[in-house]
mmCIF file of C-alpha atoms in Angstrom:
data_model
loop_
_atom_site.group_PDB
_atom_site.id
_atom_site.type_symbol
_atom_site.label_atom_id
_atom_site.label_comp_id
_atom_site.label_asym_id
_atom_site.label_seq_id
_atom_site.Cartn_x
_atom_site.Cartn_y
_atom_site.Cartn_z
ATOM 1 C CA VAL A 244 137.142 154.628 121.327
ATOM 2 C CA GLU A 245 135.547 155.248 117.960
ATOM 3 C CA ILE A 246 132.045 156.881 117.339
ATOM 4 C CA ILE A 247 131.530 156.679 113.546
ATOM 5 C CA ASP A 248 128.406 158.065 111.455
ATOM 6 C CA SER A 249 126.450 158.644 114.714
ATOM 7 C CA THR A 250 124.207 161.163 116.310
ATOM 8 C CA VAL A 251 124.921 161.964 120.049
ATOM 9 C CA SER A 252 122.823 164.492 121.788
ATOM 10 C CA GLY A 253 122.042 165.635 125.368
ATOM 11 C CA CYS A 254 125.074 163.805 127.053
ATOM 12 C CA SER A 255 126.557 165.199 130.201
ATOM 13 C CA ALA A 256 129.122 164.433 132.793
ATOM 14 C CA GLY A 257 129.503 165.598 136.338
ATOM 15 C CA PHE A 258 133.272 166.346 135.875
ATOM 16 C CA ALA A 259 134.866 165.656 132.384
ATOM 17 C CA GLY A 260 134.052 164.246 129.058
ATOM 18 C CA GLY A 261 130.389 164.727 128.236
ATOM 19 C CA VAL A 262 130.531 161.917 125.574
ATOM 20 C CA VAL A 263 134.188 160.291 126.091
ATOM 21 C CA TYR A 264 136.430 160.348 129.052
ATOM 22 C CA ALA A 265 139.645 158.706 128.273
ATOM 23 C CA SER A 266 142.288 158.751 130.867
ATOM 24 C CA ARG A 267 145.649 157.032 130.103
ATOM 25 C CA SER A 268 143.959 155.135 127.224
ATOM 26 C CA GLY A 269 144.224 154.713 123.477
ATOM 27 C CA THR A 270 142.974 156.693 120.685
ATOM 28 C CA VAL A 271 139.595 158.620 120.552
ATOM 29 C CA SER A 272 137.938 159.175 117.022
ATOM 30 C CA LEU A 273 134.750 160.834 116.017
ATOM 31 C CA ILE A 274 134.133 160.450 112.410
ATOM 32 C CA GLY A 275 131.116 161.600 110.502
ATOM 33 C CA THR A 276 129.239 162.231 113.608
ATOM 34 C CA THR A 277 126.692 164.801 114.718
ATOM 35 C CA VAL A 278 127.139 165.979 118.512
ATOM 36 C CA THR A 279 124.551 168.356 119.997
ATOM 37 C CA SER A 280 124.088 169.741 123.457
ATOM 38 C CA CYS A 281 126.753 167.739 125.362
ATOM 39 C CA SER A 282 128.385 169.116 128.302
ATOM 40 C CA ALA A 283 130.813 168.483 131.236
ATOM 41 C CA GLU A 284 131.029 170.513 134.584
ATOM 42 C CA TYR A 285 134.810 170.924 134.400
ATOM 43 C CA SER A 286 136.453 169.985 131.021
ATOM 44 C CA GLY A 287 135.907 168.434 127.582
ATOM 45 C CA GLY A 288 132.160 169.029 126.750
ATOM 46 C CA VAL A 289 132.454 166.316 124.146
ATOM 47 C CA VAL A 290 135.906 164.543 124.775
ATOM 48 C CA ASP A 291 138.250 164.706 127.761
ATOM 49 C CA ALA A 292 141.545 162.807 126.997
ATOM 50 C CA TYR A 293 144.113 162.891 129.731
ATOM 51 C CA ASP A 294 147.511 161.336 128.980
ATOM 52 C CA SER A 295 145.930 159.308 126.120
ATOM 53 C CA GLY A 296 146.578 158.476 122.433
ATOM 54 C CA ALA A 297 145.674 160.523 119.479
ATOM 55 C CA VAL A 298 142.374 162.458 119.441
ATOM 56 C CA SER A 299 140.601 163.022 116.041
ATOM 57 C CA ILE A 300 137.350 164.667 115.008
ATOM 58 C CA ILE A 301 136.720 164.429 111.277
ATOM 59 C CA GLY A 302 133.964 165.313 109.064
ATOM 60 C CA SER A 303 131.597 165.971 112.064
ATOM 61 C CA ASN A 304 129.154 168.864 113.305
ATOM 62 C CA VAL A 305 129.532 169.888 116.836
ATOM 63 C CA THR A 306 126.756 172.301 118.182
ATOM 64 C CA SER A 307 125.946 173.762 121.561
ATOM 65 C CA CYS A 308 128.455 171.905 123.634
ATOM 66 C CA SER A 309 130.063 173.330 126.697
ATOM 67 C CA ALA A 310 132.446 172.858 129.698
ATOM 68 C CA GLY A 311 132.419 174.842 132.854
ATOM 69 C CA TYR A 312 136.126 175.397 132.863
ATOM 70 C CA GLU A 313 138.135 174.364 129.679
ATOM 71 C CA GLY A 314 137.569 172.621 126.341
ATOM 72 C CA GLY A 315 134.059 173.068 125.443
ATOM 73 C CA VAL A 316 134.371 170.571 122.798
ATOM 74 C CA VAL A 317 137.904 168.936 123.638
ATOM 75 C CA SER A 318 140.351 168.764 126.323
ATOM 76 C CA ALA A 319 143.382 166.731 125.402
ATOM 77 C CA PHE A 320 145.943 167.344 128.144
ATOM 78 C CA ASP A 321 149.185 165.477 127.697
ATOM 79 C CA SER A 322 147.742 163.422 124.908
ATOM 80 C CA GLU A 323 149.663 162.255 121.937
ATOM 81 C CA SER A 324 148.007 164.684 119.370
ATOM 82 C CA LEU A 325 144.776 166.446 118.441
ATOM 83 C CA SER A 326 143.469 166.415 114.817
ATOM 84 C CA ILE A 327 140.461 168.376 113.551
ATOM 85 C CA ALA A 328 139.555 168.306 109.902
ATOM 86 C CA GLY A 329 136.291 169.285 108.061
ATOM 87 C CA VAL A 330 134.305 169.991 111.248
ATOM 88 C CA ASP A 331 131.574 172.591 111.683
ATOM 89 C CA PHE A 332 131.729 174.074 115.163
ATOM 90 C CA ILE A 333 128.617 176.029 116.076
ATOM 91 C CA ASP A 334 127.938 177.915 119.381
ATOM 92 C CA ASN A 335 130.353 175.898 121.614
ATOM 93 C CA ARG A 336 131.688 177.453 124.790
ATOM 94 C CA ALA A 337 133.827 177.098 127.833
ATOM 95 C CA GLY A 338 133.739 178.966 131.042
ATOM 96 C CA GLU A 339 137.300 179.873 131.067
ATOM 97 C CA SER A 340 139.365 178.875 128.134
ATOM 98 C CA GLY A 341 139.232 177.019 124.793
ATOM 99 C CA SER A 342 135.749 176.774 123.301
ATOM 100 C CA VAL A 343 136.984 174.188 120.944
#
């Protein structure tokens, strides 16, 4: 999944991955993207990648995103890797652990 030079706002998920839910899949990339007010009830307010390929967030802005339990922005459990570069994180949160 690639989201490039886009604006994403107000997305939500009842369980995981407010914008992208990737389970046992390939790579997930957000590049040059603005994400605002996205949420998930449990994990990965923006991205939840479980047992997947590399997760990258590059040159993006992520504001006011949340998850009820973990990974206010990203949960990448058992995924290949997580890369974050040149990202502004503003006011993101998780109920228990990992606001980013």
